Short mmCIF file of C-alpha atoms and ligand atoms in Angstrom, two decimals:
data_model
loop_
_atom_site.label_atom_id
_atom_site.label_comp_id
_atom_site.label_asym_id
_atom_site.label_seq_id
_atom_site.Cartn_x
_atom_site.Cartn_y
_atom_site.Cartn_z
CA MET A 1 13.35 2.09 -1.14
CA LEU A 2 10.10 2.62 -3.07
CA GLY A 3 10.07 -0.91 -4.44
CA LEU A 4 9.44 -2.31 -0.96
CA THR A 5 6.03 -3.64 0.02
CA LEU A 6 4.26 -1.87 2.79
CA ARG A 7 5.09 -4.73 5.21
CA GLU A 8 8.79 -4.60 4.17
CA ALA A 9 8.92 -0.81 4.58
CA SER A 10 7.26 -1.15 7.94
CA ALA A 11 9.93 -3.69 9.03
CA ALA A 12 12.74 -1.39 7.66
CA LEU A 13 11.33 1.48 9.75
CA ARG A 14 11.21 -0.66 12.85
CA GLU A 15 14.72 -1.90 12.35
CA GLY A 16 15.98 1.66 11.82
CA LYS A 17 17.28 0.81 8.28
CA VAL A 18 15.25 3.71 6.94
CA SER A 19 13.56 6.68 8.51
CA ALA A 20 9.97 7.82 7.93
CA THR A 21 11.34 11.21 6.78
CA GLU A 22 13.49 9.53 4.12
CA LEU A 23 10.55 7.43 2.92
CA CYS A 24 8.31 10.51 2.82
CA GLN A 25 10.90 12.56 0.96
CA ARG A 26 11.42 9.81 -1.52
CA CYS A 27 7.68 9.50 -2.13
CA LEU A 28 7.27 13.25 -2.45
CA ALA A 29 10.09 13.28 -5.02
CA SER A 30 8.41 10.40 -6.88
CA ILE A 31 5.12 12.35 -6.98
CA LYS A 32 6.94 15.16 -8.69
CA GLU A 33 8.82 12.91 -11.08
CA THR A 34 5.58 11.29 -12.16
CA SER A 35 3.52 14.40 -12.27
CA SER A 36 2.47 13.70 -15.85
CA VAL A 37 0.42 10.74 -14.52
CA ASN A 38 -1.85 13.35 -12.78
CA ALA A 39 -2.61 11.01 -9.93
CA TYR A 40 -2.72 13.67 -7.27
CA ILE A 41 -5.05 16.72 -6.85
CA THR A 42 -3.40 17.95 -3.65
CA VAL A 43 0.07 17.14 -2.32
CA ARG A 44 0.80 17.94 1.33
CA ASP A 45 4.58 18.41 1.24
CA ALA A 46 4.94 20.15 4.59
CA GLY A 47 2.19 18.38 6.44
CA ALA A 48 3.41 14.96 5.36
CA LEU A 49 6.99 15.73 6.43
CA GLN A 50 5.79 16.90 9.80
CA GLN A 51 3.94 13.68 10.29
CA ALA A 52 6.95 11.68 9.20
CA GLU A 53 9.19 13.48 11.72
CA ALA A 54 6.71 12.64 14.49
CA ALA A 55 6.74 8.95 13.39
CA ASP A 56 10.58 8.97 13.51
CA LYS A 57 10.46 10.34 17.07
CA ARG A 58 8.11 7.50 18.08
CA HIS A 59 10.32 4.89 16.36
CA ARG A 60 13.47 6.27 18.10
CA ARG A 61 11.72 6.03 21.52
CA GLY A 62 10.52 2.50 20.74
CA GLN A 63 6.95 3.77 20.75
CA ALA A 64 5.90 2.89 17.27
CA LEU A 65 2.19 2.62 16.89
CA GLY A 66 1.68 -0.25 14.56
CA PRO A 67 2.40 -1.42 10.98
CA LEU A 68 1.39 1.83 9.38
CA ASP A 69 3.47 4.17 11.58
CA GLY A 70 5.57 6.28 9.25
CA ILE A 71 4.18 4.70 6.01
CA PRO A 72 3.31 7.14 3.26
CA VAL A 73 -0.26 6.76 1.95
CA ALA A 74 -2.62 8.61 -0.34
CA VAL A 75 -6.37 9.11 -0.12
CA LYS A 76 -8.97 9.52 -2.85
CA ASP A 77 -10.36 13.02 -3.01
CA ASN A 78 -13.87 12.00 -2.01
CA PHE A 79 -12.87 11.27 1.62
CA SER A 80 -13.16 14.28 3.98
CA THR A 81 -9.82 15.35 5.34
CA ALA A 82 -9.74 17.94 8.12
CA GLY A 83 -7.96 21.06 6.90
CA VAL A 84 -7.12 19.57 3.57
CA GLU A 85 -9.13 20.58 0.40
CA THR A 86 -11.61 17.85 -0.67
CA THR A 87 -12.96 18.33 -4.13
CA CYS A 88 -14.50 15.19 -5.47
CA ALA A 89 -12.79 16.44 -8.69
CA SER A 90 -15.74 18.80 -9.14
CA LYS A 91 -16.09 22.49 -9.57
CA MET A 92 -18.85 22.17 -6.99
CA LEU A 93 -16.47 21.38 -4.16
CA LYS A 94 -13.37 23.23 -5.36
CA GLY A 95 -11.89 25.10 -2.41
CA TYR A 96 -14.00 23.15 0.14
CA ILE A 97 -11.97 22.36 3.33
CA PRO A 98 -13.73 19.93 5.58
CA PRO A 99 -13.69 20.48 9.34
CA TYR A 100 -13.38 16.77 10.04
CA ASN A 101 -11.74 13.55 8.94
CA ALA A 102 -13.52 10.56 7.46
CA THR A 103 -13.34 7.72 9.97
CA VAL A 104 -11.06 5.66 7.81
CA VAL A 105 -8.76 8.61 7.35
CA GLN A 106 -8.75 9.28 11.09
CA LYS A 107 -7.83 5.64 11.75
CA LEU A 108 -4.89 5.89 9.24
CA LEU A 109 -3.67 9.07 11.01
CA ASP A 110 -4.17 7.59 14.50
CA GLN A 111 -1.95 4.68 13.36
CA GLY A 112 0.82 7.13 12.28
CA ALA A 113 0.36 6.77 8.52
CA VAL A 114 1.72 9.76 6.58
CA LEU A 115 -0.89 11.36 4.41
CA LEU A 116 0.89 12.39 1.22
CA GLY A 117 -2.16 13.92 -0.52
CA LYS A 118 -5.48 13.48 -2.23
CA THR A 119 -5.91 11.58 -5.40
CA ASN A 120 -7.71 12.30 -8.64
CA LEU A 121 -11.02 10.66 -9.67
CA ASP A 122 -14.04 10.96 -11.93
CA GLU A 123 -16.22 13.78 -10.70
CA PHE A 124 -18.02 12.46 -7.58
CA ALA A 125 -16.77 8.96 -8.33
CA MET A 126 -19.12 8.60 -11.29
CA GLY A 127 -17.34 6.86 -14.10
CA CYS A 128 -14.82 4.17 -14.93
CA GLY A 129 -12.02 6.05 -16.64
CA SER A 130 -10.78 8.75 -14.27
CA THR A 131 -11.13 10.88 -17.27
CA ASP A 132 -13.99 13.11 -15.99
CA SER A 133 -12.16 15.33 -13.50
CA ILE A 134 -11.93 19.07 -13.52
CA PHE A 135 -8.17 18.50 -12.89
CA GLY A 136 -7.78 16.56 -16.12
CA PRO A 137 -7.55 12.79 -16.73
CA VAL A 138 -5.29 10.44 -14.94
CA ARG A 139 -2.67 8.64 -17.11
CA ASN A 140 -1.98 5.04 -16.61
CA PRO A 141 1.72 4.72 -15.47
CA TRP A 142 1.97 1.57 -17.62
CA SER A 143 1.58 3.86 -20.68
CA TYR A 144 5.18 4.79 -20.00
CA SER A 145 6.52 1.24 -19.37
CA GLN A 146 9.10 -0.24 -21.61
CA GLN A 147 6.77 -3.18 -22.27
CA TYR A 148 3.89 -1.09 -23.50
CA ARG A 149 6.00 1.17 -25.62
CA GLU A 150 7.84 -1.70 -27.29
CA LYS A 151 4.94 -4.01 -27.79
CA SER A 152 2.62 -1.28 -29.08
CA ALA A 153 5.34 -0.06 -31.42
CA GLN A 154 5.59 -3.57 -32.81
CA THR A 155 1.87 -3.68 -33.51
CA GLY A 156 2.03 -0.22 -35.01
CA GLN A 157 -0.29 1.21 -32.35
CA ILE A 158 2.09 3.90 -31.32
CA SER A 159 2.25 6.81 -33.50
CA ASP A 160 2.14 10.07 -31.65
CA GLU A 161 3.44 9.59 -28.21
CA ASP A 162 1.24 12.36 -26.80
CA ALA A 163 -1.96 10.67 -27.79
CA ASP A 164 -1.15 7.08 -27.10
CA TRP A 165 -1.38 6.80 -23.38
CA VAL A 166 -3.99 4.55 -21.79
CA ILE A 167 -6.50 5.35 -19.16
CA THR A 168 -6.33 4.02 -15.54
CA GLY A 169 -9.96 2.93 -15.29
CA GLY A 170 -11.88 4.46 -12.49
CA SER A 171 -13.15 6.10 -10.63
CA SER A 172 -10.30 5.66 -8.15
CA GLY A 173 -7.75 6.04 -11.04
CA GLY A 174 -5.62 8.48 -9.08
CA SER A 175 -5.21 6.05 -6.17
CA ALA A 176 -4.46 3.06 -8.42
CA ALA A 177 -1.90 5.18 -10.41
CA ALA A 178 -0.33 6.49 -7.23
CA VAL A 179 0.30 3.03 -5.98
CA SER A 180 1.41 1.64 -9.26
CA ALA A 181 3.77 4.54 -9.96
CA PHE A 182 5.55 3.96 -6.63
CA THR A 183 4.56 7.24 -5.10
CA CYS A 184 3.00 5.67 -1.93
CA PHE A 185 2.71 2.30 -0.32
CA ALA A 186 -1.10 2.13 -0.10
CA ALA A 187 -4.04 4.26 -1.06
CA LEU A 188 -7.74 4.57 -0.21
CA GLY A 189 -10.22 4.37 -3.01
CA SER A 190 -14.01 3.96 -2.89
CA ASP A 191 -16.03 1.19 -4.49
CA THR A 192 -19.71 1.54 -5.40
CA GLY A 193 -19.86 -0.47 -8.55
CA GLY A 194 -16.23 -1.32 -9.08
CA SER A 195 -14.31 1.93 -8.71
CA THR A 196 -11.50 0.38 -6.70
CA ARG A 197 -11.23 -2.93 -8.52
CA ASN A 198 -11.51 -1.54 -12.10
CA PRO A 199 -8.59 0.88 -11.85
CA ALA A 200 -6.56 -1.57 -9.74
CA ALA A 201 -6.86 -4.13 -12.54
CA HIS A 202 -5.91 -1.67 -15.18
CA CYS A 203 -2.90 -0.34 -13.24
CA GLY A 204 -1.48 -3.73 -12.19
CA VAL A 205 -2.19 -3.35 -8.39
CA VAL A 206 -4.34 -5.09 -5.85
CA GLY A 207 -7.83 -3.62 -5.14
CA LEU A 208 -9.89 -4.78 -2.23
CA LYS A 209 -13.56 -4.05 -1.83
CA PRO A 210 -14.49 -5.16 1.63
CA THR A 211 -17.91 -6.46 2.82
CA TYR A 212 -20.46 -3.65 3.04
CA GLY A 213 -20.67 -2.58 6.64
CA LEU A 214 -17.12 -3.63 7.65
CA LEU A 215 -15.48 -0.22 7.06
CA SER A 216 -16.99 3.06 8.10
CA ARG A 217 -18.53 5.28 5.38
CA HIS A 218 -18.53 8.33 7.70
CA GLY A 219 -16.86 11.16 5.79
CA LEU A 220 -16.83 9.37 2.50
CA ILE A 221 -18.86 11.76 0.32
CA PRO A 222 -21.73 9.50 -0.77
CA LEU A 223 -22.45 8.24 -4.20
CA VAL A 224 -24.80 5.39 -3.50
CA ASN A 225 -25.11 4.97 0.24
CA SER A 226 -26.41 1.44 0.11
CA MET A 227 -23.43 0.20 -1.98
CA ASP A 228 -20.50 2.57 -1.12
CA VAL A 229 -17.46 1.03 0.61
CA PRO A 230 -14.03 2.41 1.18
CA GLY A 231 -11.58 0.39 -0.96
CA ILE A 232 -7.94 -0.50 -0.37
CA LEU A 233 -5.24 -0.33 -3.07
CA THR A 234 -1.82 -1.83 -2.50
CA ARG A 235 1.03 -3.46 -4.51
CA CYS A 236 0.38 -7.02 -2.98
CA VAL A 237 -2.39 -8.93 -1.28
CA ASP A 238 -0.57 -9.13 2.05
CA ASP A 239 -0.38 -5.36 2.21
CA ALA A 240 -4.16 -5.09 1.62
CA ALA A 241 -4.64 -7.35 4.68
CA VAL A 242 -2.45 -5.06 6.77
CA VAL A 243 -4.46 -1.92 5.83
CA LEU A 244 -7.79 -3.77 6.29
CA GLY A 245 -6.67 -4.67 9.83
CA VAL A 246 -6.24 -1.01 10.62
CA LEU A 247 -9.38 0.29 9.00
CA ALA A 248 -12.02 -2.25 9.83
CA GLY A 249 -14.18 -2.10 12.97
CA HIS A 250 -17.31 -0.61 14.30
CA ASP A 251 -17.98 3.16 14.04
CA PRO A 252 -21.01 4.72 15.90
CA LYS A 253 -21.00 7.38 13.20
CA ASP A 254 -22.09 4.92 10.54
CA SER A 255 -25.41 3.30 11.33
CA THR A 256 -25.06 0.74 8.46
CA MET A 257 -22.07 -0.92 10.05
CA VAL A 258 -21.88 -4.35 11.68
CA GLN A 259 -21.52 -4.27 15.47
CA GLU A 260 -19.11 -7.16 15.90
CA PRO A 261 -15.44 -6.16 16.52
CA PHE A 262 -13.10 -7.05 13.72
CA GLN A 263 -10.16 -9.36 14.36
CA PRO A 264 -7.10 -8.33 12.28
CA PHE A 265 -5.42 -11.27 10.72
CA THR A 266 -2.09 -12.31 9.21
CA LEU A 267 -2.33 -14.30 5.99
CA PRO A 268 -0.92 -17.79 6.18
CA SER A 269 2.07 -18.14 3.86
CA ASN A 270 0.86 -21.49 2.67
CA LEU A 271 -2.57 -22.54 1.68
CA ASP A 272 -3.75 -25.99 0.88
CA VAL A 273 -6.29 -25.32 -1.91
CA SER A 274 -7.17 -29.02 -2.26
CA LYS A 275 -10.26 -28.59 -0.05
CA LEU A 276 -11.39 -25.47 -1.90
CA CYS A 277 -14.46 -25.41 -4.20
CA VAL A 278 -14.12 -22.57 -6.74
CA GLY A 279 -17.15 -21.37 -8.75
CA ILE A 280 -16.84 -20.06 -12.27
CA PRO A 281 -20.02 -18.06 -13.10
CA LYS A 282 -21.06 -18.97 -16.62
CA GLU A 283 -22.90 -15.61 -17.08
CA TYR A 284 -19.59 -13.82 -16.75
CA HIS A 285 -18.65 -14.82 -20.28
CA ALA A 286 -19.90 -11.37 -21.19
CA PRO A 287 -20.03 -9.67 -24.59
CA GLY A 288 -16.84 -7.73 -25.13
CA LEU A 289 -14.68 -10.02 -23.00
CA SER A 290 -11.29 -10.10 -24.61
CA ARG A 291 -9.81 -13.41 -25.73
CA GLU A 292 -6.69 -13.00 -23.61
CA THR A 293 -8.87 -12.35 -20.51
CA VAL A 294 -10.71 -15.59 -21.11
CA ALA A 295 -7.39 -17.36 -21.54
CA LEU A 296 -6.05 -15.90 -18.31
CA TRP A 297 -9.28 -16.78 -16.43
CA THR A 298 -9.01 -20.38 -17.67
CA LYS A 299 -5.38 -20.57 -16.72
CA ALA A 300 -6.06 -19.50 -13.20
CA ALA A 301 -8.77 -22.07 -12.92
CA ASP A 302 -6.39 -24.72 -14.22
CA LEU A 303 -3.75 -23.68 -11.66
CA LEU A 304 -6.28 -24.12 -8.87
CA GLU A 305 -7.49 -27.43 -10.27
CA ASN A 306 -3.96 -28.78 -10.64
CA ALA A 307 -3.38 -27.95 -7.03
CA GLY A 308 -6.38 -30.03 -6.07
CA ALA A 309 -9.20 -27.47 -5.86
CA LYS A 310 -12.60 -28.42 -7.23
CA ILE A 311 -13.69 -26.14 -10.06
CA VAL A 312 -17.40 -25.98 -10.76
CA GLU A 313 -19.46 -23.96 -13.22
CA VAL A 314 -22.15 -22.04 -11.45
CA SER A 315 -25.03 -19.85 -12.53
CA LEU A 316 -25.83 -16.30 -11.38
CA PRO A 317 -28.81 -15.95 -13.64
CA HIS A 318 -29.76 -12.43 -12.78
CA THR A 319 -26.36 -11.05 -13.79
CA ARG A 320 -27.80 -9.81 -17.03
CA TYR A 321 -30.02 -7.35 -15.20
CA SER A 322 -27.32 -6.04 -12.97
CA ILE A 323 -26.15 -3.06 -15.06
CA VAL A 324 -29.60 -1.62 -15.64
CA CYS A 325 -30.58 -2.37 -12.08
CA TYR A 326 -27.46 -0.60 -10.82
CA HIS A 327 -28.20 2.30 -13.08
CA VAL A 328 -31.63 2.84 -11.66
CA LEU A 329 -30.57 2.46 -8.02
CA CYS A 330 -27.42 4.55 -8.48
CA ALA A 331 -29.34 7.46 -10.15
CA THR A 332 -32.05 7.47 -7.53
CA GLU A 333 -29.63 7.71 -4.64
CA VAL A 334 -27.50 10.22 -6.53
CA ALA A 335 -30.64 12.42 -7.05
CA SER A 336 -31.20 12.56 -3.32
CA ASN A 337 -27.47 12.70 -2.31
CA MET A 338 -26.61 15.60 -4.54
CA ALA A 339 -29.41 17.76 -3.07
CA ARG A 340 -26.99 18.93 -0.40
CA PHE A 341 -24.89 20.74 -2.99
CA ASP A 342 -26.99 23.89 -3.24
CA GLY A 343 -24.41 26.61 -3.16
CA LEU A 344 -25.30 27.66 0.39
CA GLN A 345 -23.23 25.32 2.48
CA TYR A 346 -20.33 24.00 0.44
CA GLY A 347 -17.94 25.04 -2.22
CA HIS A 348 -19.15 26.71 -5.35
CA ARG A 349 -21.81 29.36 -5.40
CA CYS A 350 -23.09 31.06 -8.60
CA ASP A 351 -23.27 34.85 -8.63
CA VAL A 352 -27.06 34.99 -9.27
CA ASP A 353 -29.19 36.95 -6.81
CA ASN A 354 -32.66 37.30 -8.24
CA SER A 355 -34.01 34.51 -6.09
CA THR A 356 -32.74 31.59 -3.93
CA GLU A 357 -34.25 29.18 -6.54
CA ALA A 358 -32.38 30.81 -9.38
CA MET A 359 -29.11 30.75 -7.38
CA TYR A 360 -29.57 26.99 -6.70
CA ALA A 361 -30.25 26.25 -10.31
CA ALA A 362 -27.39 28.26 -11.68
CA THR A 363 -24.94 26.88 -9.11
CA ARG A 364 -25.87 23.33 -9.80
CA ARG A 365 -25.80 23.93 -13.59
CA GLU A 366 -22.29 25.35 -13.31
CA GLY A 367 -21.00 23.20 -10.50
CA PHE A 368 -21.69 19.65 -11.79
CA ASN A 369 -20.50 18.11 -15.02
CA ASP A 370 -23.04 16.59 -17.36
CA VAL A 371 -22.50 13.02 -16.09
CA VAL A 372 -23.58 14.12 -12.56
CA ARG A 373 -26.44 16.33 -13.92
CA GLY A 374 -27.64 13.42 -16.13
CA ARG A 375 -27.76 11.06 -13.14
CA ILE A 376 -29.61 13.63 -11.02
CA LEU A 377 -32.14 14.07 -13.75
CA SER A 378 -32.68 10.37 -14.43
CA GLY A 379 -32.83 9.61 -10.74
CA THR A 380 -35.48 12.26 -10.28
CA PHE A 381 -37.41 10.77 -13.14
CA PHE A 382 -37.27 7.28 -11.64
CA LEU A 383 -38.55 8.64 -8.32
CA LEU A 384 -41.54 10.51 -9.73
CA LYS A 385 -44.72 9.34 -8.10
CA GLU A 386 -45.90 7.73 -11.32
CA ASN A 387 -42.65 6.04 -12.04
CA TYR A 388 -41.44 5.02 -8.57
CA LYS A 389 -43.06 1.57 -8.71
CA HIS A 390 -41.95 0.74 -12.19
CA TYR A 391 -38.33 1.75 -11.72
CA PHE A 392 -37.18 2.17 -8.13
CA LEU A 393 -39.19 -0.57 -6.49
CA LYS A 394 -38.67 -2.94 -9.35
CA ALA A 395 -34.86 -2.38 -9.25
CA GLN A 396 -34.88 -3.04 -5.52
CA LYS A 397 -36.56 -6.39 -6.16
CA VAL A 398 -34.08 -7.28 -8.84
CA ARG A 399 -31.24 -6.33 -6.55
CA ARG A 400 -32.64 -8.77 -4.04
CA LEU A 401 -32.62 -11.54 -6.74
CA ILE A 402 -29.00 -10.64 -7.66
CA ALA A 403 -27.99 -10.99 -4.06
CA GLU A 404 -29.93 -14.26 -3.72
CA ASP A 405 -28.09 -15.76 -6.73
CA PHE A 406 -24.90 -15.50 -4.64
CA VAL A 407 -26.50 -16.94 -1.56
CA LYS A 408 -27.65 -20.00 -3.48
CA VAL A 409 -24.21 -20.56 -5.02
CA PHE A 410 -22.49 -20.25 -1.68
CA HIS A 411 -25.07 -22.53 -0.06
CA SER A 412 -24.39 -25.13 -2.67
CA GLY A 413 -20.92 -25.63 -1.25
CA VAL A 414 -18.95 -23.18 -3.38
CA ASP A 415 -16.29 -21.35 -1.28
CA ILE A 416 -15.23 -18.66 -3.56
CA LEU A 417 -15.92 -17.26 -7.10
CA LEU A 418 -13.18 -16.65 -9.70
CA THR A 419 -14.03 -14.04 -12.39
CA PRO A 420 -12.33 -11.49 -14.64
CA THR A 421 -12.24 -7.95 -13.26
CA THR A 422 -12.56 -6.06 -16.51
CA LEU A 423 -13.37 -6.93 -20.15
CA GLY A 424 -9.79 -6.51 -21.23
CA ASP A 425 -6.70 -4.31 -20.80
CA ALA A 426 -6.94 -0.51 -20.49
CA THR A 427 -8.11 1.47 -23.43
CA GLN A 428 -6.20 4.22 -25.03
CA PHE A 429 -7.52 7.66 -23.99
CA LYS A 430 -8.13 8.72 -27.53
CA GLU A 431 -10.31 5.64 -28.07
CA PHE A 432 -12.11 5.95 -24.72
CA ILE A 433 -13.30 9.50 -25.29
CA LYS A 434 -14.79 8.54 -28.69
CA GLU A 435 -17.21 6.35 -26.88
CA ASP A 436 -19.47 7.90 -24.36
CA ASN A 437 -17.88 7.44 -21.04
CA ARG A 438 -21.27 6.51 -19.53
CA THR A 439 -21.87 3.67 -21.93
CA ARG A 440 -18.40 2.54 -21.36
CA SER A 441 -18.92 2.65 -17.65
CA ALA A 442 -21.93 0.52 -17.94
CA GLN A 443 -20.17 -2.21 -19.90
CA GLU A 444 -16.97 -2.32 -17.89
CA ASP A 445 -18.64 -2.84 -14.58
CA ILE A 446 -20.44 -6.11 -15.46
CA PHE A 447 -18.12 -8.18 -13.26
CA THR A 448 -17.90 -5.83 -10.36
CA GLN A 449 -21.33 -4.20 -9.71
CA SER A 450 -23.11 -7.36 -8.54
CA ALA A 451 -20.79 -7.72 -5.61
CA ASN A 452 -21.78 -4.07 -4.49
CA MET A 453 -25.43 -4.88 -4.87
CA ALA A 454 -25.03 -8.05 -2.80
CA GLY A 455 -22.65 -6.37 -0.31
CA LEU A 456 -19.95 -9.09 -0.85
CA PRO A 457 -16.23 -8.76 -0.42
CA ALA A 458 -14.19 -8.98 -3.64
CA VAL A 459 -10.56 -8.48 -4.56
CA THR A 460 -8.68 -8.03 -7.85
CA LEU A 461 -5.09 -8.96 -8.24
CA PRO A 462 -2.79 -8.34 -11.22
CA ALA A 463 -2.37 -11.74 -13.03
CA ALA A 464 -0.70 -11.13 -16.40
CA LEU A 465 0.37 -8.67 -19.06
CA SER A 466 -1.68 -8.44 -22.13
CA ALA A 467 -0.25 -8.66 -25.67
CA ARG A 468 0.17 -4.86 -25.43
CA GLY A 469 2.16 -5.14 -22.26
CA LEU A 470 -0.65 -3.84 -20.05
CA PRO A 471 -1.85 -5.35 -16.78
CA LEU A 472 -4.76 -7.78 -16.63
CA GLY A 473 -6.58 -8.55 -13.35
CA LEU A 474 -8.56 -11.46 -11.97
CA GLN A 475 -11.22 -11.17 -9.29
CA PHE A 476 -12.30 -13.38 -6.40
CA ILE A 477 -15.69 -12.87 -4.74
CA ALA A 478 -16.35 -14.45 -1.31
CA ARG A 479 -19.11 -14.80 1.22
CA ALA A 480 -19.88 -11.71 3.37
CA PHE A 481 -17.29 -11.12 6.05
CA CYS A 482 -14.99 -13.85 4.65
CA GLU A 483 -12.12 -11.45 3.90
CA HIS A 484 -9.61 -13.78 5.48
CA GLN A 485 -10.50 -16.57 3.06
CA LEU A 486 -10.78 -14.15 0.14
CA LEU A 487 -7.28 -12.72 0.68
CA THR A 488 -5.74 -16.03 1.55
CA VAL A 489 -6.84 -17.49 -1.80
CA ALA A 490 -5.88 -14.32 -3.63
CA ARG A 491 -2.47 -14.50 -2.16
CA TRP A 492 -2.08 -18.15 -3.23
CA LEU A 493 -2.87 -17.17 -6.80
CA GLU A 494 -0.60 -14.10 -6.59
CA LYS A 495 2.28 -16.47 -5.78
CA GLN A 496 1.52 -18.67 -8.68
CA VAL A 497 1.24 -15.99 -11.36
CA ASP A 498 4.31 -13.96 -10.29
CA PHE A 499 3.11 -10.76 -11.94
CA PRO A 500 5.96 -8.64 -13.35
CA VAL A 501 5.50 -5.62 -11.13
CA LEU A 502 7.35 -2.52 -12.34
CA ARG A 503 9.97 -3.03 -9.65
CA TRP A 504 12.17 -0.18 -8.80
CA GLN A 505 15.15 -2.59 -8.45
CA ALA A 506 14.43 -4.04 -11.89
CA VAL A 507 15.27 -0.77 -13.61
CA PRO A 508 19.05 -1.11 -14.48
CA ASP A 509 20.04 2.50 -14.19
CA ARG A 510 17.76 3.10 -11.18
CA GLU A 511 15.76 5.45 -13.26
CA HIS A 512 12.14 5.66 -12.28
CA PRO A 513 10.14 3.18 -14.40
CA VAL A 514 7.65 5.86 -15.25
CA LEU A 515 10.44 8.10 -16.36
CA GLN A 516 11.75 5.90 -19.02
CA HIS A 517 10.27 8.20 -21.52
CA ASN A 518 11.39 11.62 -20.49
CA LYS A 519 9.48 13.31 -23.20
CA LEU A 520 6.25 11.98 -21.91
CA ALA A 521 7.07 12.50 -18.34
CA SER A 522 7.44 16.26 -18.86
CA LEU A 523 4.01 16.65 -20.48
CA PRO A 524 1.74 19.13 -18.56
N1 LIG B 601 -18.58 2.98 -12.84
C1 LIG B 601 -19.59 2.99 -11.90
C2 LIG B 601 -20.32 4.29 -11.98
O1 LIG B 601 -20.02 5.07 -12.75
C3 LIG B 601 -19.07 2.73 -10.51
C4 LIG B 601 -18.54 3.88 -9.77
C5 LIG B 601 -17.98 3.59 -8.37
O2 LIG B 601 -17.80 2.46 -8.01
N2 LIG B 601 -17.74 4.69 -7.73
O3 LIG B 601 -21.29 4.51 -11.21
#
């Protein structure tokens, strides 16, 4: 049941082959069975079952709402959910229960989707490992796969099972792991610099970052307002298109949205790529890019070329400034966004009563981790009167140049760009924490951040397994608002590569794929 795609599950519900209650119960059981993955911060057992029962009633009366009616989904814990704790994986918001739903969450609920729970992340979505959470790190479900265990054992990499699991990437690692471990059919993430695409690539699922302004940010707790977008994580490209169709569309509560109504689309099952011009950005041959990722990238370009597409090398010359530019802009927006967490209105408040100032300072010192505090401090530095011009204004100008690089390439006749999503496969946790997460974060996002600065849509799809048996993703970037083309091409490639998804049916004894190593699965 859990091995179905969202579209298949939706059809099964409509045809009465399965009930929403059964689906929901199976997902809740799966969440428990895979609890060592630590994908969820909050699980809504009773609430989800109630919603599922309501969906069953609608289905029985022939009043189903749409493709998501009765479908179990998960939502990253930085989206406000009415009556459901929303923590951003931070001490600062622990215990905070929002009085309203983020618009995208409301749209899911209005369409009958069953909200299973809230997923784990790096504190306030700052990071690329999903390791910086007060609820502990998220473990990549592929760490428990037969392939990874066997291949790593052959290369002598597995010694102590407890320490050899790999990270999910981040910051939406909980959502990516939830989808990849078959605990839900789709999940919401957020993407400011790659936080949906990076973990999707590491967990072997599809991660869509829509065009800025297409999905409402209302109720998504902001990181960088000018770059944040809700992201969609699913097990196949087609499912991402279904969820996009439900979520997109104007929202008066987000003034940065486009006004035009969005036309939901169905992806064509066949695409003639012979008229397609695919750009390969030469600057994306970045330091640290693994050999197998380069090989995979080349293989995908060859597949497109053999099918008649034109492959051209293109230049995005300002790519090399993107990480530092992102860093300045991110920190400055963080410095102003985080001002709202002062201990008076939300969540954590420190027990200091000598003065309001002292209470603010102590609350913020205690409430935020050092990554968040570091960004607030550097952002405040960049915004000082004497620094503003040299840092903030300059970064704004560089951002414009980065965006113009894409405009030029797309004007030259290129339809779509093909790039890696990450430098290589997922790192083992014990290696990841040796290196400073922030440095790591900066390196990993080289292929993803530019699309955020330019506001462009991008999607990652799982394309192969690495020598260690871990997923590797490839990314397509398209013109603004060309999601239809983006997903159509991604779907074409998805069919060619035939990625070995950890399919429920593929497990001989019907044991959960993540549970193949019982010892690991029972870790706290
Ligand atoms: N890794 C980047 C950062 O730490 C991107 C985060 C995101 O997209 N939310 O800021």
